[in-house]
């Protein structure tokens, strides 16, 4: 039939090419359809705000637009929108490629979440978030859905048992549990395949891990740590902040003789199993005194302390924000230690285990972590964020290091703990804590440690709280979590907060002037531009951290030559990009570096046109997979202070193109680098290539071919026969010689 293609007659290569064309077309249309289509007026009289996807497999976010569905039913409105505009969503057929997950109803809008699927199998970590107001108008979408290009087989070649053995060997410590394998599709812009996903819990060290195993090759794709810790430096002496109170323990279950409640169940940890040692007195009260010695591995007071504070903060989220603890009461393990019951080792830490729905409160060397309410509130905050946003906490992917989802987890948990106590100082009872009254900015103060990076988030949110007050700020931050895709960034969080502020302006609760003040806070903190890819034209220059091998421990510095032989290096936290105008003739990148301590300086700048630089993930130690080997770049500049591209360099500058710059290091010490980018349109003369003057050609007569002695004798005899014997004075060659 003329004009049509029969799909099943195409080769695999042809099918991939057609899919790629469709994929690129969808990616291109995403960013302009909302601004160009007359069906999308601005919701609040301004233009829609669009965060364009840097690549087809990074999130696309749009807000403050208005699309009326004709129905007030939020689910039907969302479905109609998704089916009407698949090019915005990023999938070919939303009806078959998206599966409804949840709807969260607030007083005047509903947040709906959809998971991406492929042939009824969920695509790992990808989906769509839609917000619909009470009239049925769609005004917000966040999507990291991606086109499936290469039609993977649904059935893995590696079975679940073999994959589980691979997963168990990839994590540190002693496994104490492993969930059954879950099958997903793993999809990126240029490839997809089936995977097995495992959740594994360990002790010595304590941890919970999400392990992704390639269902075709059996390779470990990535590992995400599912424990969120509150670590720090322990005081030698423990300050006593505040006295003892005797509040009522609410929501106890059963006969109230054990600390089992609606929101929490507390235990004392022992290595052989968990027991409940806190029991009521004859009046039914749990009136224990704090332990007078530390460490105390048999302290019942901390069981009561932990129950009260977990119950208090969960009830705050439930009654104030409408939070639903769908997974039941949190299991709280107190007096946690490493080693055995007969020989316990203090555990200076506290952790939330997202897979096992558990809070673990360490019995520290000089203090019990359960005695600090901010630590308990912080860890419960992780459970709330995990229930709402399911942020993915991987160490890195093909575009480099991943810092911001973990930093958001820590910063928002800090914020709610501090807000509930009305105190910006975190964990000051246990150790030198984190203070949310700070001036941390992105990218300047990002160091690769989630608690410290979270100070940018926590400090920003505390600034907003001081501006708008606790009640409004808490509401904004809580609801903004529902707008975050799993692979989020500070920039996306900022936009989700601004979307909630727009909602409050619509209600008449906030003013445009207050909105402008919040925007200024985000700008001053760098939150509005802080993404994995940062535009170099957004500022005169940027300064941030250069990671060194010492980040992985000083002993890692002993293996520099080994890493160099393998082509490994440590990428920085961000990639940078710059758009070259159509009339540009030059592109200039300036780079400077200062190491924090003496050491050999080794760094590289990578350049790639139109697409970000890509790295290969390398497993270096159990439980840690990092992007340590550059895989796709157009040009590498070693030990460079920058470079300039012109029409005559290699590579030449191409007007109208976007260029990405990534940086990696193999230095032992860490350092700070400054980078800037600019373009120019001044005429550039083609460089004159100097050539050496040509030497005059010297003609050399060709030598006769060599002859043998026998041939010479034969020639001589012939000459004598023809010419006769030489005359006197004749040399025998026909020449006269002087007598």
XYZ file of C-alpha atoms in Angstrom, residues 141-681:
541
model
C 3.297 18.607 34.969
C 6.606 16.945 35.813
C 7.675 14.047 33.625
C 10.822 11.972 33.343
C 9.170 9.369 31.112
C 11.305 8.282 28.175
C 10.655 6.648 24.819
C 11.555 2.940 24.688
C 13.785 2.690 21.631
C 15.114 -0.789 21.178
C 12.131 -2.986 22.029
C 13.776 -5.133 24.720
C 12.667 -8.650 25.432
C 10.414 -8.773 28.458
C 12.146 -11.931 29.676
C 15.628 -11.532 31.226
C 18.343 -13.995 30.240
C 19.622 -14.009 33.837
C 17.115 -15.653 36.181
C 16.188 -14.116 39.529
C 18.230 -16.586 41.603
C 21.448 -15.943 39.702
C 20.767 -12.207 39.846
C 20.246 -12.379 43.625
C 23.678 -13.967 44.111
C 25.241 -11.176 42.068
C 23.366 -8.544 44.096
C 24.359 -10.024 47.469
C 28.036 -9.951 46.485
C 27.846 -6.274 45.514
C 27.103 -4.809 48.971
C 29.294 -4.525 52.084
C 28.545 -6.127 55.427
C 26.646 -9.251 56.429
C 23.248 -9.605 54.700
C 20.377 -9.948 57.166
C 17.500 -9.809 54.684
C 16.853 -9.624 50.964
C 13.531 -9.023 49.284
C 12.397 -11.149 46.389
C 13.469 -9.950 42.972
C 11.308 -7.351 41.255
C 11.393 -7.097 37.486
C 11.554 -3.705 35.768
C 12.550 -2.169 32.464
C 15.567 0.134 32.656
C 15.298 2.866 30.025
C 17.509 5.716 28.887
C 17.492 7.812 25.737
C 19.558 5.386 23.687
C 18.959 1.931 25.156
C 16.690 -0.127 27.390
C 16.666 -3.643 28.812
C 15.071 -5.761 31.574
C 16.546 -5.560 35.073
C 16.164 -7.239 38.448
C 15.869 -4.993 41.512
C 16.709 -6.178 45.034
C 16.491 -4.549 48.458
C 19.182 -5.911 50.767
C 19.720 -5.162 54.453
C 23.124 -5.585 56.116
C 24.791 -5.310 59.489
C 28.438 -4.558 60.262
C 28.034 -2.038 58.711
C 24.356 -1.245 59.131
C 22.796 -0.502 55.770
C 19.933 -0.958 53.367
C 20.730 -1.134 49.670
C 18.788 -1.028 46.417
C 20.701 -3.059 43.821
C 19.940 -3.029 40.083
C 21.146 -6.041 38.071
C 21.114 -6.102 34.268
C 18.804 -8.960 33.247
C 20.748 -9.578 30.033
C 24.419 -9.339 31.039
C 24.201 -9.912 34.801
C 26.183 -6.736 35.525
C 25.340 -4.544 38.509
C 23.996 -1.347 36.927
C 23.851 0.777 40.050
C 23.498 0.672 43.826
C 21.467 3.109 45.911
C 21.913 3.378 49.646
C 18.516 3.312 51.347
C 19.667 4.273 54.832
C 19.682 7.948 55.740
C 22.087 8.654 58.582
C 22.662 11.497 61.045
C 26.420 11.415 61.622
C 28.828 13.928 63.111
C 31.504 14.651 65.695
C 30.603 13.562 69.212
C 31.078 15.927 72.142
C 33.362 14.657 74.866
C 30.753 15.891 77.353
C 27.025 15.917 76.670
C 25.257 19.239 77.337
C 21.871 18.940 78.952
C 19.417 21.117 77.040
C 16.174 21.365 78.979
C 14.741 19.336 81.785
C 12.546 16.266 81.967
C 8.838 16.446 81.270
C 6.086 13.889 81.839
C 3.767 14.056 78.806
C 1.002 11.596 78.085
C 1.995 8.766 75.750
C -0.753 8.806 73.146
C -2.165 6.213 70.754
C -0.841 3.122 72.578
C -2.388 -0.085 71.275
C -3.913 -2.985 73.190
C -3.748 -2.824 76.979
C -0.985 -0.201 76.966
C 1.579 -2.425 78.658
C 4.046 -2.201 75.773
C 5.199 0.697 73.622
C 3.164 -0.409 70.615
C 1.215 2.413 69.028
C -0.611 3.680 65.983
C 2.493 5.346 64.547
C 5.432 3.605 66.258
C 6.570 0.443 68.014
C 9.795 0.681 70.000
C 12.243 -2.064 70.928
C 15.585 -2.474 72.575
C 17.986 -3.928 70.055
C 19.974 -7.066 70.840
C 21.956 -8.950 68.215
C 19.926 -12.141 68.762
C 16.616 -10.315 68.256
C 14.621 -7.329 69.491
C 12.914 -7.128 72.875
C 10.760 -4.589 74.719
C 12.200 -3.841 78.154
C 10.215 -0.680 78.961
C 7.123 -1.750 80.903
C 4.679 0.355 82.936
C 4.723 0.668 86.708
C 1.795 -0.229 88.955
C 0.022 2.982 87.900
C 0.432 2.176 84.212
C 3.110 4.843 83.623
C 6.534 4.572 81.940
C 8.498 6.800 84.343
C 12.131 5.846 83.752
C 15.065 8.125 84.449
C 17.837 8.747 81.913
C 20.899 6.582 82.312
C 23.671 8.139 84.385
C 26.426 6.317 82.489
C 27.245 6.083 78.804
C 27.342 3.903 76.881
C 24.410 2.008 78.370
C 23.170 -0.770 76.085
C 20.249 -1.709 78.384
C 18.616 1.706 78.835
C 14.767 1.525 78.913
C 14.419 5.332 79.114
C 15.359 5.734 75.452
C 12.546 3.369 74.426
C 10.041 5.739 76.049
C 11.807 8.829 74.702
C 11.811 7.460 71.153
C 8.168 6.386 71.253
C 6.993 9.811 72.419
C 8.920 11.812 69.824
C 8.167 9.516 66.863
C 4.478 9.577 67.768
C 4.550 13.356 68.150
C 6.069 14.208 64.764
C 4.068 11.623 62.789
C 0.888 12.971 64.386
C 1.991 16.485 63.367
C 2.252 15.427 59.704
C -1.082 13.578 59.880
C -3.148 16.265 61.610
C -1.516 19.328 60.012
C -0.850 18.170 56.464
C -3.105 15.154 55.918
C -0.197 12.703 55.711
C -1.156 9.025 55.605
C 1.253 6.491 57.088
C 0.224 3.778 54.659
C 2.910 1.299 55.734
C 1.781 1.131 59.340
C 3.730 1.932 62.510
C 7.442 2.589 62.206
C 9.662 0.032 63.913
C 12.088 1.875 66.211
C 15.220 0.039 67.379
C 16.917 1.738 70.337
C 20.241 1.004 72.071
C 21.641 -0.178 68.745
C 25.252 -1.403 68.722
C 27.669 -3.218 66.459
C 29.047 -6.643 67.277
C 27.532 -9.168 69.660
C 25.578 -8.898 72.915
C 28.556 -10.195 74.865
C 30.940 -7.713 73.227
C 28.961 -4.693 71.966
C 30.604 -1.784 70.157
C 28.941 1.655 70.378
C 27.217 2.908 67.240
C 27.620 6.678 66.830
C 24.814 7.100 64.372
C 21.101 6.955 63.680
C 19.451 5.772 60.484
C 16.180 5.381 58.609
C 15.809 2.183 56.574
C 13.341 2.906 53.788
C 12.932 -0.680 52.686
C 12.459 -2.163 56.150
C 10.407 0.804 57.499
C 12.709 1.061 60.503
C 14.417 3.758 62.557
C 17.671 2.630 64.144
C 18.857 4.780 67.061
C 22.483 4.217 67.981
C 23.919 3.913 71.468
C 26.919 6.149 70.968
C 30.310 6.147 72.603
C 29.544 9.030 74.956
C 25.843 9.712 74.395
C 22.672 7.971 73.318
C 21.461 9.335 69.988
C 17.880 8.740 71.094
C 18.247 11.438 73.752
C 18.273 14.127 71.024
C 14.755 14.813 69.740
C 16.024 16.565 66.602
C 17.689 13.330 65.465
C 14.433 11.403 65.898
C 12.434 14.094 64.076
C 15.015 14.188 61.296
C 14.864 10.420 60.739
C 11.059 10.394 60.758
C 11.234 13.219 58.216
C 13.093 10.832 55.909
C 10.224 8.344 56.183
C 7.681 11.022 55.220
C 9.720 12.221 52.219
C 10.282 8.619 51.164
C 6.544 7.917 51.281
C 5.726 10.966 49.136
C 8.534 11.413 46.608
C 10.548 8.135 46.506
C 13.689 10.035 45.526
C 16.442 7.887 44.019
C 19.732 8.187 45.918
C 22.385 6.845 43.544
C 26.043 7.874 43.715
C 26.124 8.681 40.024
C 25.011 7.824 36.526
C 26.306 8.322 33.002
C 26.206 12.120 33.371
C 28.376 12.197 36.493
C 27.870 12.474 40.243
C 24.330 12.681 41.700
C 24.179 14.914 44.773
C 20.875 16.745 44.888
C 18.205 14.082 45.641
C 20.149 13.053 48.755
C 20.757 16.674 49.754
C 17.028 17.431 49.389
C 16.238 14.423 51.589
C 18.587 15.707 54.292
C 17.742 19.401 53.985
C 13.965 18.949 54.102
C 14.286 16.499 57.031
C 16.382 19.089 58.864
C 13.821 21.775 58.076
C 10.829 19.934 59.544
C 12.776 18.863 62.652
C 13.923 22.442 63.255
C 10.508 23.915 62.452
C 8.664 21.622 64.858
C 11.055 22.603 67.663
C 11.264 26.232 66.496
C 15.056 25.982 66.652
C 17.379 26.128 63.613
C 20.218 24.353 65.475
C 20.258 20.657 64.642
C 21.639 17.837 66.844
C 23.500 20.150 69.217
C 23.009 17.730 72.151
C 24.962 14.939 70.479
C 27.591 16.738 68.427
C 28.463 19.997 66.744
C 25.317 20.198 64.697
C 24.015 21.838 61.563
C 22.559 25.323 61.747
C 19.865 26.306 59.263
C 20.656 29.969 59.820
C 23.488 29.904 57.318
C 24.596 31.448 54.034
C 25.269 28.254 52.063
C 24.791 28.512 48.300
C 24.774 26.310 45.245
C 27.072 25.489 43.527
C 29.713 27.149 45.749
C 29.073 25.107 48.908
C 28.291 21.688 47.425
C 30.887 19.242 48.770
C 29.427 15.819 47.962
C 28.226 14.970 51.497
C 24.395 14.988 51.644
C 24.019 16.449 55.156
C 26.333 19.355 54.353
C 24.881 19.843 50.865
C 21.451 19.756 52.504
C 22.362 22.934 54.386
C 21.742 24.816 51.132
C 18.190 23.438 51.068
C 17.545 23.698 54.801
C 18.940 27.234 54.954
C 16.812 28.343 52.010
C 13.630 26.888 53.493
C 14.401 28.446 56.883
C 14.762 31.841 55.174
C 11.306 31.334 53.648
C 9.948 30.349 57.078
C 11.293 33.559 58.608
C 9.619 35.513 55.803
C 6.219 33.791 55.669
C 5.926 32.190 59.113
C 5.876 28.577 60.268
C 2.327 27.615 59.276
C 2.481 28.794 55.665
C 6.085 27.730 55.116
C 5.500 24.217 56.496
C 2.496 23.819 54.211
C 4.428 25.008 51.153
C 7.402 22.712 51.781
C 5.257 19.652 52.495
C 3.104 20.080 49.398
C 6.090 20.883 47.185
C 7.356 17.333 47.793
C 4.467 15.976 45.726
C 5.739 17.789 42.628
C 9.209 16.215 42.617
C 10.227 13.526 40.125
C 12.467 10.817 41.513
C 15.597 12.246 39.846
C 15.025 15.769 41.092
C 17.266 18.807 41.607
C 17.379 22.037 43.607
C 16.032 23.883 40.570
C 13.015 21.573 40.347
C 12.391 21.850 44.103
C 12.480 25.651 43.790
C 9.898 25.556 41.026
C 7.668 23.185 42.967
C 7.781 25.583 45.931
C 6.944 28.502 43.627
C 3.998 26.531 42.251
C 2.611 26.161 45.776
C 3.117 29.893 46.330
C 1.141 30.572 43.142
C -1.624 28.445 44.634
C -1.630 30.561 47.808
C -1.750 33.738 45.721
C -4.802 32.363 43.914
C -6.408 31.743 47.316
C -5.536 35.260 48.452
C -3.264 34.016 51.256
C -0.040 35.469 49.807
C 0.742 38.524 47.700
C 2.803 39.050 44.562
C 5.268 41.062 46.652
C 5.846 38.070 48.940
C 6.295 35.850 45.895
C 8.996 38.207 44.620
C 10.759 38.026 47.988
C 10.774 34.217 47.862
C 12.155 34.297 44.317
C 14.941 36.552 45.586
C 15.760 34.037 48.335
C 16.092 31.261 45.758
C 18.258 33.448 43.529
C 20.581 34.494 46.357
C 21.044 30.843 47.342
C 21.592 29.685 43.752
C 18.675 27.268 44.084
C 16.948 28.646 40.982
C 19.811 27.594 38.662
C 21.204 24.608 40.552
C 20.666 21.628 38.292
C 22.963 18.863 37.089
C 23.680 21.013 34.030
C 24.314 24.712 34.696
C 24.270 27.469 32.076
C 27.629 29.266 32.057
C 25.940 32.422 30.808
C 23.918 32.617 34.031
C 26.792 34.352 35.858
C 30.203 35.870 35.221
C 31.798 32.779 36.748
C 31.045 29.863 39.060
C 33.156 28.392 41.832
C 32.681 24.931 43.318
C 34.508 21.889 44.640
C 36.916 19.680 42.728
C 36.609 16.174 44.142
C 39.823 14.325 44.943
C 40.535 10.674 45.632
C 40.841 11.561 49.327
C 37.014 11.721 49.367
C 37.068 7.918 49.405
C 39.632 7.791 52.216
C 43.294 8.713 52.389
C 44.294 5.157 51.447
C 42.691 5.701 48.035
C 45.525 8.104 47.227
C 47.941 5.159 47.235
C 46.296 3.848 44.076
C 46.610 6.879 41.792
C 48.932 5.128 39.340
C 46.618 2.114 39.259
C 43.585 4.337 38.610
C 45.497 6.197 35.918
C 46.352 2.939 34.164
C 42.651 2.047 34.134
C 41.658 5.471 32.795
C 39.748 6.398 35.960
C 39.169 9.882 37.358
C 36.693 11.597 39.692
C 34.102 13.824 37.952
C 32.851 16.985 39.617
C 29.289 17.565 40.796
C 28.093 19.486 37.738
C 28.342 19.708 33.999
C 28.330 23.144 32.396
C 26.873 24.270 29.103
C 26.858 27.332 26.893
C 24.743 28.177 23.843
C 26.676 29.664 20.941
C 24.703 32.384 19.075
C 24.228 32.182 15.319
C 26.595 35.109 14.707
C 29.334 33.927 17.079
C 32.884 33.364 15.914
C 34.492 32.322 19.206
C 33.726 30.227 22.269
C 35.990 30.718 25.282
C 36.128 28.636 28.470
C 38.313 29.855 31.359
C 39.287 27.490 34.178
C 41.408 27.911 37.307
C 42.086 25.514 40.179
C 43.449 25.710 43.722
C 44.132 22.496 45.648
C 43.427 22.509 49.392
C 46.694 20.754 50.261
C 49.957 19.898 48.505
C 49.710 17.183 45.919
C 50.155 16.405 42.268
C 47.586 18.210 40.155
C 45.854 16.082 37.533
C 42.648 17.245 35.910
C 40.877 17.092 32.563
C 38.294 19.233 30.785
C 35.976 17.379 28.417
C 34.048 19.076 25.616
C 31.029 17.701 23.776
C 28.747 19.345 21.239
C 24.937 19.144 21.560
C 24.932 16.380 24.187
C 26.356 16.119 27.715
C 29.623 14.316 28.316
C 28.975 10.715 29.346
C 30.823 8.526 31.845
C 31.030 4.805 32.495
C 29.890 3.532 35.894
C 32.596 1.603 37.727
C 32.204 -0.515 40.874
C 35.275 0.139 43.008
C 34.223 -1.236 46.407
C 31.111 -3.149 47.543
C 28.110 -0.863 47.769
C 29.634 1.972 45.720
C 29.220 2.505 41.977
C 30.554 5.776 40.576
C 31.010 7.372 37.127
C 34.800 7.161 36.958
C 35.681 6.701 33.283
C 34.785 9.163 30.529
C 32.996 7.435 27.684
C 31.683 10.062 25.262
C 33.423 13.389 24.625
C 34.489 15.213 21.467
C 37.698 16.675 22.882
C 39.838 16.222 26.001
C 42.002 19.027 27.408
C 44.566 17.753 29.933
C 45.863 20.039 32.703
C 44.156 22.911 30.926
C 43.403 26.454 32.080
C 40.674 26.607 29.479
C 40.419 26.831 25.731
C 39.096 28.947 22.880
C 37.288 27.596 19.846
C 37.239 29.501 16.546
C 36.223 28.454 13.030
C 39.832 27.322 12.530
C 40.514 25.286 15.681
C 40.135 21.553 16.148
C 37.277 21.193 16.805
C 35.940 24.385 15.218
C 33.207 26.422 16.892
C 29.790 25.901 15.304
C 27.308 28.780 15.662
C 23.838 27.849 16.864
C 25.069 24.831 18.821
C 25.189 24.020 22.535
C 28.466 22.884 24.062
C 28.876 20.937 27.314
C 31.957 20.951 29.541
C 32.678 18.321 32.199
C 35.648 18.210 34.565
C 37.322 15.298 36.312
C 40.345 14.915 38.555
C 42.853 12.296 39.618
C 44.477 14.482 42.262
C 44.602 13.167 45.802
C 43.648 16.408 47.598
C 40.395 18.142 46.908
C 40.335 21.691 45.648
C 38.183 24.546 44.422
C 37.851 25.509 40.796
C 36.393 28.503 39.012
C 34.891 28.258 35.544
C 33.416 30.804 33.156
C 32.291 30.829 29.546
C 31.752 33.476 26.903
C 31.176 33.861 23.186
C 32.224 36.607 20.785
C 31.384 37.720 17.269
